[in-house]
Amino acid sequence: MNTPLDDRGRTLVDSLLARLTRAEKLAQLQITFAMTPEGCADLARAGIGALFWPMSAAATNAVQRVAVEESAHGIPLLIGLDVIHGQRTIFPIPLAQACSFDPSVSESDGRTSAAEAASGGVNWTFAPMVDLSRDARWGRVCEGFGEDALVSGVFGAAKVRGLQGASLADAGTIAACAKHFVAYGAAEAGRDYNAVDVSERRLREGYLRPFKAVVDAGVATVMASFNTINGRPVHAHRGLLTSVLKDEWCFEGVVVGDADGVRNLIPHGVASDMTEARRLAFGAGLDIEMGMGTDLSEAAADLGPDALDDARLDDAVRRVLALKVALGLFDNPYVDESAEILAPTPEHLDAARAAAERSAVLLKNDGTLPLSDQPAKVLLVGPYADSTDHLGAWVQHFGAPAGTLADALRAARGDPELTVLPGASIYAPDPALQAQAEAAASGHDLVIVAVGEPSDLSGEASSRADLRLPGDQEALIHAIAGTGVPFAVVLACGRPLVVADWIDVAPSVLLTWHLGTQAAPAIAALLTGQANPAGRLAMGFPRAVGQLPAHYDHENTGRPASAGGQFAPKAFDMGLDGPANLQEFYTSKYRDLELGPQFAFGHGCSYSSFAHGAATLGRDAVGVADLAAGARVTVSVEVTNTSERDGDEVVLVFVRDVVASLAQPVRRLAAFARVAVAAGATESVELAFGFDELALWADDGAGFRVEPGVFEVFVGPTLTDTQTLSLTVTETS
Ligand code: GLC
């Protein structure tokens, strides 16, 4: 969709461009927020191009009326806001949504969020975030769709479809923004805003892929990221903002800077003042500066034709005006104040609940879950027993609050006798709370331990160096385990955590992330079996923070390990062990850790059980040219629900280029699907992949290419529980 103009729109934009002075053009390239209605009106009257949402339909109409009736050219405003996973009705955090492996969840979020935000006058949002990250220390993993490029692109595109609908001019749709372009999630040491140093290959095969997917899906805008890439701040990176995004990908939309991202070029050390910073940013391809507290006269000063040539200036203004035309703002800049959605509607709550139930992941289960039907005396303990902190890090103050698990569980079980105790504290450890919970356990048939990471410990500027449960929550889990009473753990968090210190003593663990406004009833439904979990991890859980960054699609290395390290001293008895021991020792592993993640990408359990029939390929060979021409390889498998409970199964397809000109990932996700299978029934699942999933980024200037040879194809419910097929890519068709 970018923002292609029709003849009428082009005529309007051309006529405005011809009339605007240089200062007026530069004013169109600014978004900021003002703390007061008067401040908003002053900026609108002065001709600013965009403002942050003034918090209501009435206030938006008021400021739009000033822009249309009192500014020199009557150009309406873009009204932007972060609607990351909900406006009034808050959906699960995007990382949780990705775990549903059902893109319709994010499309539903987008559609609902756009309807609610547009009703209040918002016409532009800064979502979806499609940053790839392999490092859970980075707090912003909650906002993205996990560690895989395909999943991130598919979910990002779904979110764009939901937000932008069929046309930006339609009511209830808003312009989306793919962010943060690019590789922000590769911040060194997982520390937010830190430097990024990646190869072109890592960019192309990983970080750029999801952005290409959402640009192809028609996202209207893209936001530049705060980080440098190989020393060059992205806000001043012409190679990425113009050469790749606008020239190579033919992106016709608007590139907006992140908050004060242009001003940050000064502490980055590449600009000496704001004039230099703006010259670099707009010259690199930025179209709108997001300044916090912009003074328009200062923004225009000293940015003469020598600092920013007319062609670049006009191109930026044209993009901004074209977006306003596409949004229909020149025809109707106002919203119907009587139709403003101020609270979730029943259907929006239903959509959010369905999303929440589909996004949770059952990490392990020994049968303790679902709670048995006969009335059992249940004890609910932990900081998340009575907490409403389920909205996630990007919650705006006007998001509808979540309820508590305690209330939802009482309602779900019709069990007013539910005993609820805090059991532990996140911020002020208190052994007395644990002792109280421990003592109470023996009088109950089952304990639910509800623990987690608070929303405000994830998100922007919230990297963590220690990924364990905060406070004395781990001690509570061990204390309840020590009572011998059956128990299950509910784990709420905004990122993968290190759970190694307690996971083995927990019989069942339901990972709920931060599931939004409907979190509590969704969790209660999952615990009681009214809903059947089927989520899969879109980002693996590390065994230790020392493993990070880590990702499933890693290279094999020249010395792959088949076992974890031994902390014992090297014991080579050449007489007995010989070279084998040597070979095993000198492999890629940690001496003090078992191999691999605690829970891998794609991991997740269900209350149902499934059997997969023999998987087959639609063809066992395909030519390179055919792939380049769009040929698809299909994978078919029959899935049988061998349990007595209806459920969903996720089928994953991975590929591996066994021998190539460059070392290839041991696995790369090529396709996925979530399928409903009734108890005892069998469903046929067909997936497909093609050039994009088989190609590598060559380091000889050829760009993406598929190299002839054998590809292994892995099909199954998780990363490791797979069948292996073989596909041959041939030189000739
Ligand atoms: C923040 C975030 C960005 C957000 C912007 C506007 O700093 O980096 O994701 O859209 O500012 O709020």
XYZ file of C-alpha atoms and ligand atoms in Angstrom:
745
model
C 0.000 0.000 0.000
C 2.833 2.395 0.690
C 1.023 5.543 -0.465
C 0.633 5.591 -4.278
C -1.219 8.703 -5.422
C -4.049 8.835 -7.942
C -4.255 11.748 -10.395
C -6.371 13.852 -8.060
C -3.998 13.243 -5.204
C -0.958 13.974 -7.331
C -2.467 17.264 -8.492
C -3.201 18.262 -4.908
C 0.315 17.377 -3.723
C 1.970 19.127 -6.662
C -0.044 22.284 -6.075
C 0.813 22.331 -2.366
C 4.485 21.727 -3.045
C 4.469 24.662 -5.426
C 3.002 26.961 -2.761
C 4.939 25.931 0.348
C 7.941 27.969 1.379
C 11.099 26.144 2.461
C 10.313 26.759 6.120
C 6.745 25.472 5.619
C 8.075 22.356 3.890
C 10.470 21.703 6.783
C 7.604 22.127 9.249
C 5.748 19.306 7.516
C 8.688 17.048 8.361
C 8.249 17.262 12.126
C 6.246 15.336 14.714
C 6.301 16.197 18.369
C 3.930 16.401 21.286
C 2.788 19.382 23.238
C 1.722 19.158 26.847
C -1.270 21.522 26.484
C -4.097 22.154 23.983
C -2.690 25.638 23.494
C 0.705 24.183 22.704
C -0.834 21.816 20.157
C -2.795 24.674 18.585
C 0.283 26.870 18.298
C 2.201 24.124 16.491
C -0.755 23.333 14.221
C -1.198 27.007 13.377
C 2.511 27.208 12.536
C 2.090 24.368 10.047
C 3.704 21.351 11.775
C 3.137 18.136 9.815
C 2.251 15.811 12.678
C 1.495 15.661 16.388
C 1.180 12.959 18.991
C -2.407 12.117 19.869
C -3.862 14.774 22.215
C -5.727 12.022 24.102
C -9.291 12.355 22.768
C -11.415 12.703 19.649
C -12.544 16.151 20.731
C -8.998 17.367 21.324
C -7.918 15.874 17.994
C -10.732 17.617 16.139
C -9.842 20.861 17.859
C -6.222 20.721 16.765
C -7.137 19.503 13.279
C -9.539 22.451 12.949
C -6.691 24.826 13.755
C -4.470 23.142 11.169
C -7.153 23.201 8.488
C -8.672 26.609 9.184
C -5.876 28.686 10.690
C -2.594 27.491 9.165
C -1.237 29.054 5.977
C -2.189 26.176 3.673
C -4.781 24.220 5.658
C -2.835 20.989 5.566
C -4.322 18.470 8.051
C -2.168 16.734 10.637
C -0.889 13.222 10.986
C -1.890 12.180 14.510
C 0.509 9.524 15.776
C 0.495 7.218 18.796
C 2.133 4.003 19.983
C -0.672 1.470 19.765
C 1.652 -1.476 20.211
C -0.815 -4.207 21.151
C -4.046 -2.442 21.941
C -5.568 0.976 22.562
C -8.427 0.385 24.985
C -8.552 -3.404 24.677
C -5.028 -4.630 25.385
C -3.940 -7.769 23.546
C -1.065 -10.064 24.565
C 2.405 -8.622 24.095
C 3.583 -9.252 20.518
C 6.129 -11.849 21.664
C 3.241 -13.822 23.143
C 1.174 -13.371 20.005
C 3.992 -14.917 17.968
C 3.878 -17.967 20.254
C 0.373 -18.649 18.981
C 1.925 -19.500 15.594
C -1.381 -18.153 14.294
C -0.922 -14.846 12.420
C -4.655 -14.171 12.594
C -4.057 -13.332 16.271
C -1.970 -10.317 15.277
C -4.322 -9.359 12.481
C -7.127 -9.371 15.028
C -5.025 -7.201 17.336
C -4.357 -4.779 14.478
C -7.982 -4.563 13.426
C -9.226 -4.020 16.978
C -6.483 -1.551 17.852
C -7.077 0.460 14.689
C -10.831 0.627 15.250
C -10.385 1.890 18.805
C -7.509 4.279 18.058
C -9.049 5.702 14.867
C -12.288 6.420 16.716
C -10.290 8.756 18.959
C -8.602 10.556 16.082
C -5.343 8.589 15.803
C -4.448 8.068 12.113
C -0.885 6.739 12.461
C 0.608 4.241 14.856
C 4.182 3.196 15.515
C 3.636 -0.549 15.166
C 4.395 -3.372 14.350
C 7.818 -3.719 15.867
C 9.529 -6.455 13.838
C 12.965 -6.306 15.389
C 14.628 -9.689 15.460
C 16.342 -10.436 18.750
C 18.324 -13.369 20.008
C 19.080 -11.809 23.379
C 16.513 -11.848 26.179
C 18.622 -9.391 28.173
C 17.185 -6.750 25.823
C 13.935 -5.553 27.358
C 12.271 -4.806 24.039
C 11.961 -8.463 23.007
C 8.432 -8.174 24.464
C 7.448 -5.841 21.606
C 8.696 -8.014 18.761
C 7.820 -11.444 17.405
C 10.833 -13.397 18.624
C 14.035 -14.837 17.214
C 12.939 -16.083 13.828
C 12.892 -13.946 10.670
C 10.030 -15.814 8.982
C 7.758 -15.669 12.044
C 8.560 -11.975 12.540
C 7.743 -11.155 8.942
C 4.534 -13.194 8.806
C 3.217 -11.728 12.076
C 4.367 -8.223 11.185
C 2.559 -8.403 7.845
C -0.563 -9.717 9.569
C -0.474 -6.798 12.001
C -0.125 -4.355 9.084
C -3.151 -5.907 7.364
C -5.143 -5.536 10.557
C -4.124 -1.923 11.139
C -4.342 -0.639 7.557
C -7.226 -2.732 6.291
C -8.081 -2.589 2.592
C -7.596 1.181 2.386
C -6.153 3.836 4.664
C -9.078 6.043 3.680
C -11.527 3.601 5.249
C -12.922 4.357 8.691
C -11.321 2.333 11.442
C -7.961 1.993 9.722
C -4.688 3.725 10.543
C -1.244 3.925 8.962
C 1.148 1.345 10.369
C 4.862 1.767 10.982
C 7.442 -1.014 10.772
C 10.080 -0.453 13.438
C 12.863 -0.157 14.379
C 14.701 -0.238 11.094
C 17.105 -2.023 11.563
C 18.975 -4.555 13.736
C 18.094 -2.709 16.967
C 17.702 -6.136 18.598
C 21.339 -6.952 17.959
C 22.508 -4.382 20.534
C 25.786 -5.598 21.973
C 25.417 -7.314 25.372
C 21.653 -6.986 25.071
C 21.962 -3.469 26.407
C 19.352 -1.135 24.939
C 20.605 1.561 22.532
C 24.046 -0.109 22.434
C 26.209 -0.466 19.326
C 25.454 -3.062 16.673
C 28.074 -4.675 14.513
C 26.689 -7.136 11.998
C 27.666 -8.396 8.574
C 25.684 -7.655 5.450
C 24.820 -11.342 5.446
C 23.388 -11.295 8.971
C 21.407 -8.205 8.032
C 20.043 -9.652 4.811
C 19.265 -13.182 5.996
C 18.035 -12.071 9.413
C 17.299 -8.545 10.558
C 16.141 -7.082 7.238
C 13.911 -10.034 6.269
C 10.925 -9.141 8.474
C 11.071 -5.535 7.278
C 11.038 -6.658 3.650
C 7.976 -8.757 4.446
C 6.054 -5.831 5.939
C 7.148 -3.444 3.188
C 5.863 -6.024 0.697
C 2.662 -6.123 2.748
C 2.266 -2.387 2.111
C 3.231 -0.811 5.417
C 2.761 2.932 5.080
C 5.711 4.069 7.206
C 8.993 2.817 8.668
C 10.783 4.049 11.781
C 14.560 4.339 11.957
C 16.289 2.718 14.901
C 18.439 4.321 17.599
C 21.463 2.082 17.091
C 24.536 2.329 14.961
C 25.360 -0.399 12.486
C 29.101 -0.892 12.070
C 29.649 2.608 13.425
C 27.035 4.488 11.416
C 23.848 5.556 13.237
C 20.828 4.301 11.319
C 19.270 7.779 11.545
C 22.126 8.896 9.299
C 22.483 5.717 7.258
C 21.810 6.503 3.622
C 22.792 2.976 2.587
C 19.883 1.538 4.562
C 17.257 4.301 4.605
C 17.602 5.155 0.931
C 19.619 2.595 -1.025
C 17.988 -0.499 0.500
C 14.591 0.680 1.747
C 13.612 3.276 -0.858
C 15.636 2.351 -3.934
C 16.036 -1.430 -3.777
C 12.718 -2.213 -2.105
C 10.827 0.645 -3.869
C 9.343 1.873 -0.566
C 7.227 4.956 -1.345
C 6.054 5.646 2.168
C 7.408 7.783 4.980
C 10.532 7.142 7.064
C 10.145 8.610 10.524
C 12.879 8.996 13.096
C 12.566 7.577 16.566
C 12.106 9.899 19.533
C 15.001 12.349 19.514
C 16.844 9.934 17.233
C 18.092 12.859 15.158
C 19.285 14.738 18.250
C 21.012 11.527 19.407
C 23.399 11.855 16.450
C 25.231 14.407 18.565
C 26.050 12.043 21.483
C 26.676 9.334 18.904
C 29.507 11.613 17.911
C 28.700 11.998 14.221
C 27.136 15.492 14.396
C 28.349 18.589 16.215
C 24.964 20.322 16.409
C 21.323 19.992 15.392
C 21.855 21.544 11.966
C 24.487 18.932 11.179
C 22.304 16.217 12.672
C 19.305 17.206 10.541
C 21.435 17.567 7.462
C 22.749 14.028 7.947
C 19.364 12.513 8.809
C 17.236 14.066 6.080
C 20.063 13.593 3.605
C 20.223 9.899 4.510
C 16.545 9.462 3.730
C 14.658 10.380 6.906
C 11.372 12.082 6.015
C 10.017 13.098 9.444
C 11.999 14.025 12.546
C 10.414 12.904 15.824
C 11.666 15.616 18.126
C 10.603 15.789 21.734
C 9.595 19.406 22.174
C 10.384 20.713 18.713
C 10.774 24.448 18.098
C 9.757 24.766 14.450
C 11.703 27.934 13.845
C 14.846 26.274 15.186
C 14.128 23.179 13.081
C 14.058 25.265 9.901
C 16.950 27.544 10.751
C 20.246 26.927 8.963
C 18.828 24.049 6.961
C 19.274 25.875 3.691
C 19.621 24.323 0.215
C 23.297 23.685 0.838
C 22.461 21.649 3.937
C 19.472 19.852 2.444
C 18.974 19.979 -1.296
C 15.582 20.900 -2.724
C 15.093 17.538 -4.409
C 15.477 15.607 -1.118
C 13.316 18.146 0.738
C 10.544 17.944 -1.865
C 10.722 14.150 -1.937
C 10.220 14.015 1.838
C 7.327 16.489 1.752
C 5.737 14.644 -1.153
C 5.833 11.396 0.827
C 4.237 13.031 3.848
C 1.499 14.736 1.803
C 0.853 11.519 -0.137
C 0.296 9.703 3.149
C -2.191 12.374 4.218
C -3.995 11.989 0.901
C -4.066 8.207 1.273
C -5.542 8.632 4.762
C -8.304 10.780 3.277
C -7.384 13.652 5.578
C -7.864 16.348 2.962
C -11.387 15.098 2.327
C -12.274 14.584 5.986
C -9.757 15.443 8.720
C -12.250 15.063 11.563
C -13.648 12.158 13.544
C -17.135 11.603 14.856
C -16.707 12.417 18.529
C -19.922 10.641 19.402
C -18.467 7.395 18.048
C -15.247 7.450 20.069
C -14.611 4.049 21.627
C -13.622 4.718 25.242
C -13.783 1.182 26.581
C -13.516 -2.337 25.210
C -16.607 -3.644 23.459
C -17.747 -7.231 24.104
C -16.491 -8.373 20.735
C -13.120 -6.711 21.306
C -12.850 -8.439 24.685
C -13.700 -11.741 23.037
C -10.979 -11.160 20.427
C -8.448 -10.333 23.134
C -9.406 -13.388 25.150
C -9.059 -15.685 22.153
C -5.661 -14.147 21.440
C -4.596 -14.664 25.048
C -5.658 -18.298 25.141
C -3.806 -18.982 21.869
C -0.629 -17.185 22.962
C 0.118 -19.030 26.209
C 2.686 -21.856 26.168
C 2.506 -24.978 28.317
C 6.220 -25.446 29.035
C 5.835 -28.745 30.882
C 3.057 -30.829 32.348
C 3.115 -34.079 34.309
C -0.666 -34.275 34.240
C -1.247 -31.906 37.133
C -2.939 -29.655 34.594
C -5.709 -29.168 33.677
C -7.184 -28.916 37.182
C -9.342 -31.959 37.815
C -13.026 -31.381 37.679
C -13.984 -32.660 41.105
C -13.994 -29.789 43.588
C -10.541 -29.714 45.104
C -9.333 -27.301 47.741
C -7.009 -25.090 45.758
C -4.434 -22.736 47.232
C -3.305 -19.878 44.978
C -0.052 -18.214 46.054
C 2.498 -15.801 44.610
C 2.728 -12.147 43.570
C 0.682 -12.883 40.449
C -2.155 -14.488 42.371
C -3.897 -11.188 43.017
C -2.030 -9.012 40.518
C -3.525 -7.076 37.625
C -0.097 -6.588 36.036
C -0.834 -8.397 32.788
C -0.856 -5.539 30.285
C 2.820 -5.537 29.362
C 5.477 -2.844 29.115
C 3.841 -0.632 26.483
C 0.592 -0.124 28.366
C -0.846 3.365 28.040
C -2.753 4.699 31.030
C -6.026 4.440 29.104
C -5.727 0.703 28.413
C -8.490 -1.338 30.019
C -7.039 -3.002 33.131
C -6.743 -6.738 33.565
C -8.499 -8.589 36.346
C -6.827 -10.924 38.801
C -6.188 -14.624 38.423
C -7.800 -15.171 41.830
C -11.118 -13.700 40.733
C -10.993 -15.432 37.378
C -10.206 -18.798 38.927
C -13.066 -18.454 41.415
C -15.387 -17.691 38.515
C -14.033 -20.462 36.298
C -14.261 -23.096 39.028
C -17.310 -21.738 40.792
C -15.053 -22.115 43.798
C -15.490 -19.313 46.322
C -13.365 -21.317 48.744
C -10.181 -20.565 46.797
C -7.472 -19.593 49.295
C -5.198 -16.805 48.097
C -1.880 -15.814 49.722
C 0.958 -13.560 48.484
C 3.630 -16.163 49.297
C 6.500 -13.965 48.108
C 7.380 -10.438 47.170
C 8.945 -9.159 43.979
C 10.411 -6.002 45.437
C 10.774 -6.646 49.185
C 11.582 -10.307 49.975
C 9.734 -11.427 53.101
C 10.282 -14.954 54.516
C 7.102 -14.640 56.565
C 5.025 -14.665 53.399
C 6.664 -17.895 52.294
C 6.200 -19.520 55.692
C 2.526 -18.596 55.613
C 2.093 -20.168 52.153
C 4.057 -23.261 53.118
C 1.914 -23.790 56.186
C -1.288 -23.365 54.221
C -0.307 -25.857 51.508
C -0.867 -28.975 53.567
C -4.535 -28.109 54.008
C -5.143 -28.081 50.249
C -5.310 -30.622 47.445
C -3.390 -28.536 44.960
C -1.345 -25.344 44.894
C -1.053 -22.912 42.015
C 2.083 -20.783 42.286
C 1.597 -17.605 40.255
C 4.919 -15.838 39.750
C 6.467 -13.527 37.236
C 8.447 -10.600 35.961
C 6.607 -7.250 36.291
C 5.694 -5.439 33.078
C 7.896 -2.508 34.017
C 10.997 -4.718 34.060
C 10.714 -5.267 30.295
C 10.273 -2.834 27.440
C 12.394 0.144 26.409
C 15.486 1.011 28.461
C 14.873 -2.137 30.536
C 17.671 -4.540 29.741
C 18.467 -6.992 32.535
C 21.755 -8.755 33.278
C 20.118 -11.368 35.532
C 17.129 -13.111 33.972
C 15.884 -15.047 36.992
C 12.571 -14.387 38.681
C 12.968 -11.173 40.705
C 12.489 -11.110 44.499
C 12.058 -14.301 46.507
C 9.717 -16.039 44.066
C 12.107 -18.915 43.350
C 12.283 -19.661 47.065
C 8.496 -19.833 47.161
C 8.455 -22.418 44.374
C 10.980 -24.569 46.222
C 9.075 -24.173 49.487
C 5.821 -25.339 47.907
C 7.679 -28.198 46.202
C 8.985 -29.173 49.623
C 5.497 -29.574 51.035
C 4.824 -32.521 48.722
C 1.432 -31.081 47.767
C 0.793 -31.279 43.996
C 1.354 -27.915 42.378
C 1.581 -26.052 39.098
C 3.337 -22.810 38.215
C 1.869 -19.898 36.260
C 4.701 -17.777 34.840
C 3.958 -14.218 33.681
C 6.810 -12.318 32.023
C 7.826 -10.028 29.159
C 10.864 -11.981 28.004
C 12.376 -15.473 28.194
C 13.706 -15.956 31.730
C 16.357 -18.203 33.236
C 14.300 -20.835 35.076
C 17.063 -23.405 35.602
C 17.043 -23.046 39.401
C 13.476 -24.251 39.827
C 12.105 -25.749 36.614
C 13.002 -29.341 37.567
C 10.963 -29.231 40.782
C 7.863 -27.833 39.077
C 5.539 -30.570 37.768
C 3.658 -28.253 35.401
C 4.436 -24.762 34.134
C 2.089 -22.549 32.099
C 3.898 -19.584 30.505
C 1.441 -16.701 30.168
C 3.738 -13.806 29.197
C 1.734 -10.573 29.699
C -1.548 -11.509 28.064
C -3.399 -8.196 28.216
C -6.825 -7.093 29.400
C -8.262 -10.612 29.209
C -5.266 -12.367 30.748
C -6.972 -13.560 33.931
C -9.996 -15.330 32.415
C -7.768 -16.755 29.699
C -5.282 -18.165 32.237
C -8.135 -19.561 34.332
C -9.612 -21.219 31.255
C -6.239 -22.739 30.393
C -5.678 -23.974 33.958
C -9.113 -25.581 34.193
C -9.000 -27.075 30.699
C -11.833 -24.940 29.342
C -9.104 -23.904 26.881
C -6.362 -26.175 25.608
C -2.875 -24.605 25.309
C -1.104 -25.055 21.975
C 1.422 -22.210 21.898
C 5.029 -22.742 20.898
C 8.014 -20.611 21.919
C 8.821 -17.947 19.332
C 11.966 -17.264 21.340
C 13.922 -19.901 23.223
C 14.538 -19.856 26.984
C 18.278 -19.924 27.780
C 19.728 -22.170 30.489
C 21.902 -19.306 31.626
C 22.294 -15.662 30.717
C 25.863 -16.479 29.778
C 24.608 -18.280 26.682
C 23.219 -15.094 25.161
C 22.835 -14.122 22.398
C 21.569 -17.506 21.243
C 19.342 -18.651 18.424
C 18.185 -21.971 17.027
C 19.277 -21.133 13.463
C 22.938 -21.116 14.408
C 25.866 -22.381 12.376
C 27.105 -25.891 13.080
C 30.701 -24.720 13.666
C 33.662 -26.905 12.718
C 33.433 -28.653 16.094
C 29.827 -29.236 17.037
C 29.352 -30.688 20.486
C 27.154 -33.695 21.102
C 27.183 -33.342 24.872
C 27.420 -30.578 27.391
C 30.585 -29.643 29.184
C 32.066 -31.309 32.223
C 33.392 -29.051 34.900
C 35.845 -31.745 35.984
C 39.495 -31.207 34.991
C 40.468 -32.439 31.551
C 41.060 -36.158 31.984
C 42.833 -37.463 28.930
C 44.179 -40.911 29.299
C 45.553 -41.408 25.847
C 45.807 -45.103 26.627
C 42.142 -45.476 27.340
C 40.270 -42.611 25.852
C 42.417 -41.857 22.905
C 41.413 -39.383 20.238
C 37.680 -39.792 20.859
C 37.944 -38.099 24.233
C 40.093 -35.391 22.717
C 37.635 -34.909 19.900
C 34.741 -34.607 22.313
C 36.558 -32.172 24.521
C 37.556 -29.772 21.807
C 34.019 -28.885 20.739
C 31.797 -25.793 20.875
C 30.101 -25.841 24.317
C 30.336 -24.423 27.808
C 32.357 -26.402 30.350
C 29.804 -25.588 33.034
C 26.501 -26.027 31.198
C 24.435 -28.634 29.409
C 24.049 -28.140 25.691
C 21.385 -25.961 24.148
C 18.582 -23.833 25.600
C 16.365 -24.707 28.554
C 13.421 -24.666 26.143
C 14.051 -24.343 22.410
C 12.360 -22.228 19.796
C 9.179 -24.120 18.833
C 8.785 -25.848 22.207
C 5.322 -26.181 23.711
C 2.954 -28.825 25.116
C -0.789 -29.412 24.942
C -3.437 -31.283 26.946
C -4.022 -33.266 23.753
C -1.609 -35.692 22.138
C -0.971 -35.947 18.424
C 0.568 -38.407 16.000
C 2.085 -37.325 12.691
C 1.871 -39.549 9.661
C 4.687 -39.888 7.149
C 5.528 -36.486 5.758
C 5.999 -36.178 2.016
C 7.362 -33.583 -0.372
C 5.378 -32.575 -3.452
C 8.612 -32.971 -5.365
C 12.003 -34.312 -4.355
C 13.885 -32.120 -6.822
C 13.535 -28.569 -8.119
C 15.640 -26.413 -10.413
C 17.330 -23.225 -9.310
C 15.666 -21.315 -12.135
C 12.245 -22.704 -11.246
C 12.674 -21.516 -7.683
C 13.721 -18.077 -8.875
C 10.619 -18.057 -11.077
C 8.427 -18.730 -8.047
C 8.217 -22.517 -7.865
C 7.046 -23.778 -4.481
C 7.899 -27.038 -2.748
C 4.954 -28.480 -0.835
C 5.178 -30.521 2.333
C 2.238 -32.696 3.364
C 1.615 -34.517 6.613
C -1.418 -36.007 8.332
C -1.947 -35.107 11.965
C -4.068 -37.303 14.218
C -5.379 -36.220 17.621
C -4.832 -39.388 19.660
C -6.408 -37.927 22.803
C -9.986 -37.442 23.962
C -9.661 -33.666 23.975
C -10.040 -31.369 20.965
C -6.851 -29.424 20.434
C -4.589 -27.480 18.080
C -1.309 -28.806 16.732
C 1.490 -26.680 15.280
C 3.448 -28.136 12.384
C 6.896 -26.680 11.695
C 9.013 -27.126 8.574
C 12.740 -26.419 8.757
C 15.326 -26.637 6.002
C 19.082 -27.089 6.002
C 21.413 -26.502 3.069
C 23.815 -29.333 3.783
C 26.775 -28.066 1.753
C 26.987 -24.495 0.437
C 29.534 -21.827 -0.393
C 28.968 -20.373 3.083
C 28.263 -22.132 6.382
C 24.502 -22.443 6.723
C 22.202 -22.635 9.787
C 21.639 -26.139 11.142
C 17.940 -25.367 10.815
C 15.959 -22.504 9.338
C 12.186 -22.266 9.629
C 10.646 -22.440 6.148
C 6.930 -22.778 6.929
C 4.531 -23.263 9.812
C 0.840 -23.808 10.451
C -1.453 -24.224 13.422
C -4.300 -26.651 12.814
C -7.347 -27.593 14.880
C -7.799 -31.355 15.232
C -10.831 -32.789 16.978
C -10.351 -35.640 19.444
C -9.681 -38.834 17.490
C -9.733 -37.045 14.148
C -7.067 -36.713 11.462
C -6.341 -33.551 9.489
C -4.159 -33.198 6.402
C -1.729 -30.321 6.597
C -0.007 -28.882 3.538
C 2.703 -26.245 3.736
C 4.995 -24.771 1.122
C 8.286 -22.951 0.782
C 10.347 -21.557 -2.055
C 13.207 -19.329 -3.067
C 13.184 -16.998 -0.063
C 13.367 -19.882 2.400
C 16.209 -21.677 0.579
C 18.338 -18.720 -0.502
C 21.555 -17.535 1.090
C 23.073 -14.075 0.850
C 26.203 -14.603 -1.197
C 29.360 -12.726 -0.264
C 30.464 -12.339 -3.869
C 28.032 -9.598 -4.815
C 25.437 -11.962 -6.263
C 22.938 -11.118 -3.533
C 20.414 -13.806 -2.668
C 20.796 -17.072 -4.506
C 19.811 -20.699 -4.062
C 22.753 -22.984 -4.583
C 22.303 -26.425 -6.153
C 22.688 -29.374 -3.839
C 20.897 -31.363 -1.181
C 18.615 -29.696 1.349
C 17.368 -31.583 4.364
C 13.731 -30.826 5.188
C 12.604 -31.369 8.791
C 8.876 -31.657 9.560
C 7.332 -31.961 13.009
C 5.698 -30.319 16.027
C 8.884 -28.889 17.470
C 12.479 -28.069 16.515
C 13.789 -31.518 17.297
C 10.798 -33.880 17.130
C 10.892 -34.046 13.313
C 10.935 -36.343 10.317
C 13.750 -35.734 7.803
C 13.103 -35.542 4.076
C 15.504 -34.727 1.276
C 15.152 -32.139 -1.479
C 17.617 -31.799 -4.327
C 18.055 -28.427 -5.960
C 19.424 -28.868 -9.462
C 21.306 -26.531 -11.759
C 18.821 -27.242 -14.521
C 15.043 -27.171 -14.332
C 10.259 5.434 21.760
C 10.428 4.111 21.053
C 9.588 3.961 19.819
C 8.308 4.762 19.963
C 8.679 6.226 20.038
C 7.454 7.129 20.175
O 11.512 5.918 22.173
O 11.748 3.725 20.710
O 9.341 2.565 19.659
O 7.461 4.529 18.846
O 9.580 6.492 21.111
O 6.853 6.922 21.415
